XYZ file of C-alpha atoms in Angstrom:
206
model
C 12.646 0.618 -17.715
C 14.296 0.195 -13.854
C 14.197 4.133 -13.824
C 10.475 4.439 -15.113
C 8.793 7.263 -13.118
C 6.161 5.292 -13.103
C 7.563 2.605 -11.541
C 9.448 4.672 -8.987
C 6.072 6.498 -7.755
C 4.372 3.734 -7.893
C 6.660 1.805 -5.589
C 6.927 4.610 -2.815
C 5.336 5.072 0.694
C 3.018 7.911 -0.449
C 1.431 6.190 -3.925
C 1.097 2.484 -2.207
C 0.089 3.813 0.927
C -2.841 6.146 -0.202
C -3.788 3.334 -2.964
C -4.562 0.793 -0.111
C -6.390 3.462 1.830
C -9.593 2.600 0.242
C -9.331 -0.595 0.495
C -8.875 -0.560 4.157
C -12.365 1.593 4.296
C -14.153 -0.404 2.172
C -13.345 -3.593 4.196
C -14.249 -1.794 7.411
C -16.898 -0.823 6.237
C -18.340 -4.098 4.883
C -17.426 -5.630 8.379
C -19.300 -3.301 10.393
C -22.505 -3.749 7.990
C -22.229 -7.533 8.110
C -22.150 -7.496 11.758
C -25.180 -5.129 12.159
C -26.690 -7.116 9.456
C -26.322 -10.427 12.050
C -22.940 -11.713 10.377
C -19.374 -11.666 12.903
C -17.083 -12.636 9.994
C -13.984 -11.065 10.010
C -10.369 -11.763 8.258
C -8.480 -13.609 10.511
C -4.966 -11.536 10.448
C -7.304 -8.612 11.121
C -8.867 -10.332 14.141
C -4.926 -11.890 15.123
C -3.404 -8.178 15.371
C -6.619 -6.102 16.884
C -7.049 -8.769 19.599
C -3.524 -8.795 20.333
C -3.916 -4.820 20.926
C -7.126 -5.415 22.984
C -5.425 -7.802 25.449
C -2.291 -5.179 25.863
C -4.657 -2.725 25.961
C -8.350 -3.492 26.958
C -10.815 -1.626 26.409
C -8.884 0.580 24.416
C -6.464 -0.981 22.415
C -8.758 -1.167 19.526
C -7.981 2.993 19.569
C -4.712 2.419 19.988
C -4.115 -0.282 17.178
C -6.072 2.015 14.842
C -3.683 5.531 15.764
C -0.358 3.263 15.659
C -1.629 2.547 12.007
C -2.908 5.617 11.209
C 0.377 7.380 12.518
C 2.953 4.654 10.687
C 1.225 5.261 7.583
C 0.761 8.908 8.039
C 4.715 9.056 9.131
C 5.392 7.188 6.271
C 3.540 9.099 3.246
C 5.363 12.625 5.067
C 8.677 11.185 5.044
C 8.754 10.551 1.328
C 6.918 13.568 0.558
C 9.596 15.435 2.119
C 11.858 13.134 0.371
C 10.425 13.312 -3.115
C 8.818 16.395 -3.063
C 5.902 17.443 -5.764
C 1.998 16.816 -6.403
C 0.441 13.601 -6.498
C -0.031 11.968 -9.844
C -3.685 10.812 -10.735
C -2.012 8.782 -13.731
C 0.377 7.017 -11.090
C -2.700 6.151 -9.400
C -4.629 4.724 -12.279
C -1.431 2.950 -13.870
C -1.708 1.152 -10.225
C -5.301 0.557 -10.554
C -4.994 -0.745 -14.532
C -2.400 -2.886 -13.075
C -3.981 -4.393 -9.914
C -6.953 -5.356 -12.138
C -4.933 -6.696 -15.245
C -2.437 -9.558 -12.710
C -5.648 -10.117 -10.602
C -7.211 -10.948 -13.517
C -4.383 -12.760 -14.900
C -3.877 -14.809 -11.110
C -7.522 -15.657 -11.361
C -7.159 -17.633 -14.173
C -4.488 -19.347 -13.515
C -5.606 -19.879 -9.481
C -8.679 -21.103 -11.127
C -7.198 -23.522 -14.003
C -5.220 -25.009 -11.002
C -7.820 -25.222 -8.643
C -9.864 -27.307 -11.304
C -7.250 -29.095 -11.753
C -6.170 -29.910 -7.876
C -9.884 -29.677 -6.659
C -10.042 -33.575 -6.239
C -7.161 -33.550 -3.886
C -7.554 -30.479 -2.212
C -10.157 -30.408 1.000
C -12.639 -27.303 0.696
C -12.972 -25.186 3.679
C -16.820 -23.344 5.011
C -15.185 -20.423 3.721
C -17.020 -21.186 -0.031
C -20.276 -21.277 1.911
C -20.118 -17.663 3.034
C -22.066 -15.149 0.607
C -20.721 -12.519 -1.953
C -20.615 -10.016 0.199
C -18.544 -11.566 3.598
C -15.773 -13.248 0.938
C -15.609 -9.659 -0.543
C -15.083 -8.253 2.818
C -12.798 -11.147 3.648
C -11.097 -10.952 0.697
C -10.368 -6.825 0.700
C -9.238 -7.793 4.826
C -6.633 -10.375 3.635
C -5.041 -7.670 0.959
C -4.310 -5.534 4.031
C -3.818 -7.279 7.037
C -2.616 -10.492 5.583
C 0.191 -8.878 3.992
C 0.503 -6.532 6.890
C 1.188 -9.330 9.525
C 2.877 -11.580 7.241
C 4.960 -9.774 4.339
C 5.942 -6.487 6.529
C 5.489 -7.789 10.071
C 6.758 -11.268 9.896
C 9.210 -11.396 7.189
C 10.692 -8.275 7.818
C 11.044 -9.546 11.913
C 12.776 -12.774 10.748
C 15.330 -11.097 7.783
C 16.248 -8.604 10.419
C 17.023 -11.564 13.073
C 18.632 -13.221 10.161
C 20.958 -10.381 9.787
C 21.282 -8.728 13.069
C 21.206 -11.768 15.277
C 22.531 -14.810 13.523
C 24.759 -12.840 11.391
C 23.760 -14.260 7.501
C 23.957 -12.419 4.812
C 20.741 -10.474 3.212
C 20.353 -12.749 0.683
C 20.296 -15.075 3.066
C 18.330 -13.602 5.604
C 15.932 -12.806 2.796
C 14.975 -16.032 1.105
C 14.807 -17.710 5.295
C 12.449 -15.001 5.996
C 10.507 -15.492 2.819
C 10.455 -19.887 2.935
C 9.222 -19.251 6.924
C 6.855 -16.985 6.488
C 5.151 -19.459 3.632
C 5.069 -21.784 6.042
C 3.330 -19.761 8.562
C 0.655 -18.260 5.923
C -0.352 -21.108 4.467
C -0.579 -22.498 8.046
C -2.745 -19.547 9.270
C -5.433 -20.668 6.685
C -6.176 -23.747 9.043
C -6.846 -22.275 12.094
C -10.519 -21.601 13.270
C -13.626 -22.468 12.695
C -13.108 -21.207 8.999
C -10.212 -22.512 8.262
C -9.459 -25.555 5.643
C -9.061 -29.037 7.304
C -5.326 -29.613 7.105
C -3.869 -31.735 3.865
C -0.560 -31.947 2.542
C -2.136 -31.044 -1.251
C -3.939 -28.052 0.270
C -0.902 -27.017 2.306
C 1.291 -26.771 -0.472
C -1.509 -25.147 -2.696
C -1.801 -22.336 0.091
C-alpha cells in the first residue's frame, strides 16, 4: 500500500499543485463578484499575506504576490516533472477528487455531531450570518491560503528554526512546529470584525 502509484502521484508537487489550481480560481473569482456585487468579504489569511505584499510593495505588490505564487508553484510542478517524468493521470486526479469529497463528507459529520453537541458552550461568530455564496468563497479561500500561511509557511518556518537554530531533533522540531502553529490558527479565527468572540470551549474547538 506505502508504494501505491496512486498514492505516490497523488502526493507530488505536480498532482496537488494543479488539483488546488481550481480552487484558487474559483475563490477569486467568487471574491471579485461579491465585491462588484457590494460585498468586501474576503478570507482572512488571504487578506494577512496580500496586504503584507502591498505594504512591501505598494501599489504593486498585489502583482508581485500573485507572480511569486504563480512562479513557486510553476517551479514546483517542473521540478517533479523533470523528476518523475510521464503524462498526467486523469484517474490520479479523480481518485483525489473521490477522496476530497468522501473525508469532507466524513469531517462534516463528525464537525457537525460535535458542534451539536458543544454548541451550548461554544460562542457563534457573524461569520453564520454571511450568505451561501461569501462562506463558499470564504470557505474555498481558507483551503488555500489558510493552509498556505499556516501548514507550509508557518510550520515549516518554526520546524526549520527548531532544527537549524535550536538544534532539536525533527521529531522534535516537528510536533513544536505543529502544537504552535494550532495555537496560532485557532487564534487567527478571533481576529476582526468576523472573527468568534474569544472562549476557552471555542478555542480548543478551533
Amino acid at each position: 500500500m506505502a508504494n501505491s502509484p496512486y498514492l505516490r502521484d497523488s502526493r507530488s508537487p505536480r498532482y496537488t499543485i494543479l488539483f488546488a489550481v481550481p480552487l484558487l480560481l474559483g475563490y477569486e473569482a467568487l471574491a471579485l463578484l461579491l465585491q462588484d456585487a457590494g460585498g468586501g468579504v474576503r478570507n482572512g489569511a488571504d487578506v494577512l499575506l496580500k496586504s503584507l505584499f502591498i505594504t512591501m510593495g505598494g501599489a504593486h505588490g498585489l502583482l508581485v504576490f500573485n507572480l511569486v505564487l504563480a512562479v513557486a508553484g510553476g517551479w514546483l510542478v517542473v521540478r517533479d516533472w523533470r523528476t518523475h517524468p510521464g503524462a498526467l493521470r486523469p484517474r490520479v486526479f479523480a481518485g483525489m477528487l473521490a477522496e476530497s469529497a468522501g473525508l469532507a463528507l466524513l469531517v462534516g459529520v463528525v464537525v457537525g455531531y460535535a458542534t451539536n453537541l458543544l454548541l451550548q458552550r461554544l460562542a457563534i461568530g457573524p461569520m453564520g450570518s454571511l450568505d451561501l455564496p461569501t462562506q463558499l468563497m470564504i470557505s474555498l479561500g481558507a483551503g488555500i491560503y489558510e493552509e498556505l500561511l499556516f501548514r507550509v509557511l508557518l510550520v515549516g518556518s518554526l520546524a526549520a528554526v527548531g532544527v537549524n537554530l535550536l538544534r532539536w531533533t525533527t521529531r522534535t522540531a516537528g510536533i513544536t512546529a505543529a502544537i504552535v502553529g494550532a495555537l496560532i490558527f485557532s487564534a487567527f479565527h478571533y481576529i476582526g470584525p468576523y472573527g468568534d468572540p474569544l472562549e476557552a470551549g471555542s478555542f480548543i474547538f478551533r
